[in-house]
């Protein structure tokens, strides 16, 4: 930490290292306005106040919670103007709903993969397993012929009886 300005400051590399980001991320956040453009030292180096490390840590934590950089920027901007961020609760609730939807999707994927393993599937396109839950061959046939089977994935085609 140097003290040539009106108090202690950190150079770019120090901030990046302490916050666990790379220099490109630091510059990008600066361009986006997430962190303030720093003062310059007499030697022309960027001189960041120590609180920049805390702010970067908060930004990274918010991203891990699923907030986009645009959302983080809005929340930070509101806080910088000295206003509380009452919509933080609503945004967090919306993120919970998004996470729940992703969990549901991943659960569906996990179930399908478990079925593939349990059934003993051996190919995506020409599976010899009689109970194959993956209808890729059926779907490919349907797409090339233009007809649809109307059956659930993994179900065998029903016999068509003449009327």
PDB file of C-alpha atoms in Angstrom:
ATOM      1  CA  UNK A   1       0.000   0.000   0.000  1.00  0.00           C
ATOM      2  CA  UNK A   2       1.395   3.434  -0.923  1.00  0.00           C
ATOM      3  CA  UNK A   3       0.539   6.774   0.639  1.00  0.00           C
ATOM      4  CA  UNK A   4       1.483   9.442  -1.916  1.00  0.00           C
ATOM      5  CA  UNK A   5      -2.110  10.677  -2.385  1.00  0.00           C
ATOM      6  CA  UNK A   6      -4.506  11.921   0.288  1.00  0.00           C
ATOM      7  CA  UNK A   7      -4.319   8.590   2.067  1.00  0.00           C
ATOM      8  CA  UNK A   8      -3.437   4.987   1.468  1.00  0.00           C
ATOM      9  CA  UNK A   9      -4.041   3.565  -1.968  1.00  0.00           C
ATOM     10  CA  UNK A  10      -3.491   0.300  -3.778  1.00  0.00           C
ATOM     11  CA  UNK A  11      -2.109  -0.258  -7.228  1.00  0.00           C
ATOM     12  CA  UNK A  12      -4.031  -2.306  -9.783  1.00  0.00           C
ATOM     13  CA  UNK A  13      -2.150  -5.539  -9.176  1.00  0.00           C
ATOM     14  CA  UNK A  14      -2.628  -5.269  -5.421  1.00  0.00           C
ATOM     15  CA  UNK A  15      -6.375  -4.694  -5.767  1.00  0.00           C
ATOM     16  CA  UNK A  16      -6.776  -7.533  -8.253  1.00  0.00           C
ATOM     17  CA  UNK A  17      -4.768  -9.958  -6.127  1.00  0.00           C
ATOM     18  CA  UNK A  18      -6.572  -9.104  -2.876  1.00  0.00           C
ATOM     19  CA  UNK A  19     -10.015  -9.269  -4.514  1.00  0.00           C
ATOM     20  CA  UNK A  20      -9.263 -12.483  -6.405  1.00  0.00           C
ATOM     21  CA  UNK A  21      -9.855 -11.041  -9.875  1.00  0.00           C
ATOM     22  CA  UNK A  22      -7.550 -10.480 -12.818  1.00  0.00           C
ATOM     23  CA  UNK A  23      -6.479  -7.095 -14.167  1.00  0.00           C
ATOM     24  CA  UNK A  24      -8.793  -7.372 -17.177  1.00  0.00           C
ATOM     25  CA  UNK A  25     -11.771  -7.821 -14.845  1.00  0.00           C
ATOM     26  CA  UNK A  26     -10.680  -4.816 -12.807  1.00  0.00           C
ATOM     27  CA  UNK A  27     -10.474  -2.629 -15.941  1.00  0.00           C
ATOM     28  CA  UNK A  28     -13.765  -4.007 -17.272  1.00  0.00           C
ATOM     29  CA  UNK A  29     -15.602  -3.184 -14.052  1.00  0.00           C
ATOM     30  CA  UNK A  30     -14.054   0.265 -14.199  1.00  0.00           C
ATOM     31  CA  UNK A  31     -15.311   0.801 -17.778  1.00  0.00           C
ATOM     32  CA  UNK A  32     -18.769  -0.455 -16.776  1.00  0.00           C
ATOM     33  CA  UNK A  33     -18.882   1.980 -13.861  1.00  0.00           C
ATOM     34  CA  UNK A  34     -19.070  -0.749 -11.225  1.00  0.00           C
ATOM     35  CA  UNK A  35     -15.984   0.674  -9.575  1.00  0.00           C
ATOM     36  CA  UNK A  36     -14.972   4.305  -9.705  1.00  0.00           C
ATOM     37  CA  UNK A  37     -12.178   5.396 -11.988  1.00  0.00           C
ATOM     38  CA  UNK A  38      -9.186   5.655  -9.677  1.00  0.00           C
ATOM     39  CA  UNK A  39      -6.936   8.605  -9.067  1.00  0.00           C
ATOM     40  CA  UNK A  40      -3.433   8.460 -10.487  1.00  0.00           C
ATOM     41  CA  UNK A  41      -0.228   8.362  -8.521  1.00  0.00           C
ATOM     42  CA  UNK A  42       2.492  10.894  -9.352  1.00  0.00           C
ATOM     43  CA  UNK A  43       4.049   8.146 -11.479  1.00  0.00           C
ATOM     44  CA  UNK A  44       0.794   7.702 -13.440  1.00  0.00           C
ATOM     45  CA  UNK A  45      -0.264   4.429 -11.834  1.00  0.00           C
ATOM     46  CA  UNK A  46      -3.883   3.807 -10.944  1.00  0.00           C
ATOM     47  CA  UNK A  47      -4.372   4.471  -7.244  1.00  0.00           C
ATOM     48  CA  UNK A  48      -7.396   2.658  -5.796  1.00  0.00           C
ATOM     49  CA  UNK A  49      -8.748   3.277  -2.318  1.00  0.00           C
ATOM     50  CA  UNK A  50      -8.651   0.119  -0.129  1.00  0.00           C
ATOM     51  CA  UNK A  51     -12.463  -0.120  -0.117  1.00  0.00           C
ATOM     52  CA  UNK A  52     -12.273  -1.080  -3.804  1.00  0.00           C
ATOM     53  CA  UNK A  53     -11.228  -4.574  -2.687  1.00  0.00           C
ATOM     54  CA  UNK A  54     -14.389  -4.857  -0.576  1.00  0.00           C
ATOM     55  CA  UNK A  55     -16.560  -3.615  -3.439  1.00  0.00           C
ATOM     56  CA  UNK A  56     -15.035  -6.136  -5.856  1.00  0.00           C
ATOM     57  CA  UNK A  57     -15.633  -8.905  -3.330  1.00  0.00           C
ATOM     58  CA  UNK A  58     -19.283  -7.838  -3.030  1.00  0.00           C
ATOM     59  CA  UNK A  59     -19.663  -7.777  -6.837  1.00  0.00           C
ATOM     60  CA  UNK A  60     -18.232 -11.295  -7.174  1.00  0.00           C
ATOM     61  CA  UNK A  61     -20.469 -12.559  -4.336  1.00  0.00           C
ATOM     62  CA  UNK A  62     -23.552 -11.044  -6.000  1.00  0.00           C
ATOM     63  CA  UNK A  63     -22.595 -12.743  -9.277  1.00  0.00           C
ATOM     64  CA  UNK A  64     -22.281 -16.091  -7.495  1.00  0.00           C
ATOM     65  CA  UNK A  65     -25.825 -15.525  -6.207  1.00  0.00           C
ATOM     66  CA  UNK A  66     -26.991 -15.221  -9.807  1.00  0.00           C
ATOM     67  CA  UNK A  67     -27.179 -11.460 -10.255  1.00  0.00           C
ATOM     68  CA  UNK A  68     -26.039 -10.140 -13.630  1.00  0.00           C
ATOM     69  CA  UNK A  69     -23.511  -7.324 -13.813  1.00  0.00           C
ATOM     70  CA  UNK A  70     -26.288  -4.990 -14.964  1.00  0.00           C
ATOM     71  CA  UNK A  71     -28.333  -5.875 -11.885  1.00  0.00           C
ATOM     72  CA  UNK A  72     -25.304  -5.466  -9.634  1.00  0.00           C
ATOM     73  CA  UNK A  73     -24.554  -2.082 -11.235  1.00  0.00           C
ATOM     74  CA  UNK A  74     -28.111  -0.870 -10.584  1.00  0.00           C
ATOM     75  CA  UNK A  75     -28.011  -1.996  -6.963  1.00  0.00           C
ATOM     76  CA  UNK A  76     -24.593  -0.432  -6.386  1.00  0.00           C
ATOM     77  CA  UNK A  77     -25.645   2.803  -8.074  1.00  0.00           C
ATOM     78  CA  UNK A  78     -28.708   3.082  -5.845  1.00  0.00           C
ATOM     79  CA  UNK A  79     -26.527   2.497  -2.793  1.00  0.00           C
ATOM     80  CA  UNK A  80     -23.967   5.085  -3.941  1.00  0.00           C
ATOM     81  CA  UNK A  81     -26.663   7.740  -4.055  1.00  0.00           C
ATOM     82  CA  UNK A  82     -27.250   7.062  -0.384  1.00  0.00           C
ATOM     83  CA  UNK A  83     -30.585   5.364  -0.945  1.00  0.00           C
ATOM     84  CA  UNK A  84     -31.520   2.011   0.512  1.00  0.00           C
ATOM     85  CA  UNK A  85     -32.195  -0.689  -2.065  1.00  0.00           C
ATOM     86  CA  UNK A  86     -35.720  -1.840  -1.213  1.00  0.00           C
ATOM     87  CA  UNK A  87     -35.963  -3.815  -4.432  1.00  0.00           C
ATOM     88  CA  UNK A  88     -33.051  -6.004  -3.304  1.00  0.00           C
ATOM     89  CA  UNK A  89     -35.534  -8.258  -1.507  1.00  0.00           C
ATOM     90  CA  UNK A  90     -37.757  -8.527  -4.597  1.00  0.00           C
ATOM     91  CA  UNK A  91     -34.754  -9.191  -6.816  1.00  0.00           C
ATOM     92  CA  UNK A  92     -33.506 -11.863  -4.425  1.00  0.00           C
ATOM     93  CA  UNK A  93     -36.946 -13.494  -4.462  1.00  0.00           C
ATOM     94  CA  UNK A  94     -36.907 -13.458  -8.270  1.00  0.00           C
ATOM     95  CA  UNK A  95     -33.453 -15.099  -8.191  1.00  0.00           C
ATOM     96  CA  UNK A  96     -34.833 -17.781  -5.867  1.00  0.00           C
ATOM     97  CA  UNK A  97     -37.559 -18.498  -8.443  1.00  0.00           C
ATOM     98  CA  UNK A  98     -34.922 -18.702 -11.208  1.00  0.00           C
ATOM     99  CA  UNK A  99     -32.803 -21.058  -9.111  1.00  0.00           C
ATOM    100  CA  UNK A 100     -35.845 -23.228  -8.373  1.00  0.00           C
ATOM    101  CA  UNK A 101     -36.595 -23.432 -12.114  1.00  0.00           C
ATOM    102  CA  UNK A 102     -32.981 -24.396 -12.869  1.00  0.00           C
ATOM    103  CA  UNK A 103     -33.081 -27.019 -10.124  1.00  0.00           C
ATOM    104  CA  UNK A 104     -36.262 -28.454 -11.661  1.00  0.00           C
ATOM    105  CA  UNK A 105     -34.584 -28.565 -15.103  1.00  0.00           C
ATOM    106  CA  UNK A 106     -31.473 -30.205 -13.678  1.00  0.00           C
ATOM    107  CA  UNK A 107     -33.608 -32.719 -11.785  1.00  0.00           C
ATOM    108  CA  UNK A 108     -35.339 -33.639 -15.050  1.00  0.00           C
ATOM    109  CA  UNK A 109     -31.965 -34.058 -16.746  1.00  0.00           C
ATOM    110  CA  UNK A 110     -30.672 -36.157 -13.862  1.00  0.00           C
ATOM    111  CA  UNK A 111     -33.752 -38.379 -14.014  1.00  0.00           C
ATOM    112  CA  UNK A 112     -33.294 -38.909 -17.763  1.00  0.00           C
ATOM    113  CA  UNK A 113     -29.609 -39.740 -17.338  1.00  0.00           C
ATOM    114  CA  UNK A 114     -30.425 -42.174 -14.536  1.00  0.00           C
ATOM    115  CA  UNK A 115     -32.948 -43.860 -16.842  1.00  0.00           C
ATOM    116  CA  UNK A 116     -30.283 -44.144 -19.550  1.00  0.00           C
ATOM    117  CA  UNK A 117     -27.865 -45.782 -17.113  1.00  0.00           C
ATOM    118  CA  UNK A 118     -30.514 -48.069 -15.615  1.00  0.00           C
ATOM    119  CA  UNK A 119     -31.790 -49.162 -19.027  1.00  0.00           C
ATOM    120  CA  UNK A 120     -28.257 -49.910 -20.238  1.00  0.00           C
ATOM    121  CA  UNK A 121     -28.429 -47.666 -23.299  1.00  0.00           C
ATOM    122  CA  UNK A 122     -25.518 -48.098 -25.679  1.00  0.00           C
ATOM    123  CA  UNK A 123     -26.063 -45.507 -28.413  1.00  0.00           C
ATOM    124  CA  UNK A 124     -27.764 -42.181 -28.928  1.00  0.00           C
ATOM    125  CA  UNK A 125     -28.901 -43.031 -32.436  1.00  0.00           C
ATOM    126  CA  UNK A 126     -29.126 -46.830 -32.609  1.00  0.00           C
ATOM    127  CA  UNK A 127     -29.664 -48.006 -29.060  1.00  0.00           C
ATOM    128  CA  UNK A 128     -30.244 -51.754 -28.812  1.00  0.00           C
ATOM    129  CA  UNK A 129     -31.879 -51.427 -25.402  1.00  0.00           C
ATOM    130  CA  UNK A 130     -35.577 -52.400 -25.579  1.00  0.00           C
ATOM    131  CA  UNK A 131     -36.502 -49.891 -22.855  1.00  0.00           C
ATOM    132  CA  UNK A 132     -34.440 -46.992 -24.166  1.00  0.00           C
ATOM    133  CA  UNK A 133     -35.746 -43.762 -22.665  1.00  0.00           C
ATOM    134  CA  UNK A 134     -34.074 -41.703 -25.397  1.00  0.00           C
ATOM    135  CA  UNK A 135     -36.142 -41.521 -28.576  1.00  0.00           C
ATOM    136  CA  UNK A 136     -33.409 -40.027 -30.752  1.00  0.00           C
ATOM    137  CA  UNK A 137     -33.774 -42.541 -33.545  1.00  0.00           C
ATOM    138  CA  UNK A 138     -37.564 -42.102 -33.475  1.00  0.00           C
ATOM    139  CA  UNK A 139     -37.224 -38.326 -33.507  1.00  0.00           C
ATOM    140  CA  UNK A 140     -34.762 -38.450 -36.398  1.00  0.00           C
ATOM    141  CA  UNK A 141     -37.155 -40.655 -38.374  1.00  0.00           C
ATOM    142  CA  UNK A 142     -40.056 -38.359 -37.568  1.00  0.00           C
ATOM    143  CA  UNK A 143     -38.107 -35.302 -38.697  1.00  0.00           C
ATOM    144  CA  UNK A 144     -37.092 -36.876 -41.998  1.00  0.00           C
ATOM    145  CA  UNK A 145     -40.562 -38.212 -42.790  1.00  0.00           C
ATOM    146  CA  UNK A 146     -42.381 -35.174 -41.465  1.00  0.00           C
ATOM    147  CA  UNK A 147     -44.672 -37.225 -39.263  1.00  0.00           C
ATOM    148  CA  UNK A 148     -44.894 -37.202 -35.503  1.00  0.00           C
ATOM    149  CA  UNK A 149     -45.339 -40.186 -33.279  1.00  0.00           C
ATOM    150  CA  UNK A 150     -47.281 -38.456 -30.533  1.00  0.00           C
ATOM    151  CA  UNK A 151     -45.784 -40.853 -28.015  1.00  0.00           C
ATOM    152  CA  UNK A 152     -43.863 -40.130 -24.880  1.00  0.00           C
ATOM    153  CA  UNK A 153     -40.076 -40.329 -25.031  1.00  0.00           C
ATOM    154  CA  UNK A 154     -38.844 -43.887 -24.726  1.00  0.00           C
ATOM    155  CA  UNK A 155     -42.191 -45.426 -25.587  1.00  0.00           C
ATOM    156  CA  UNK A 156     -42.360 -47.984 -28.340  1.00  0.00           C
ATOM    157  CA  UNK A 157     -44.430 -47.098 -31.383  1.00  0.00           C
ATOM    158  CA  UNK A 158     -47.959 -48.415 -31.198  1.00  0.00           C
ATOM    159  CA  UNK A 159     -49.229 -50.732 -33.868  1.00  0.00           C
ATOM    160  CA  UNK A 160     -51.328 -49.052 -36.486  1.00  0.00           C
ATOM    161  CA  UNK A 161     -54.368 -51.181 -37.178  1.00  0.00           C
ATOM    162  CA  UNK A 162     -56.200 -50.914 -40.476  1.00  0.00           C
ATOM    163  CA  UNK A 163     -59.723 -49.543 -40.127  1.00  0.00           C
TER     164      UNK A 163
END
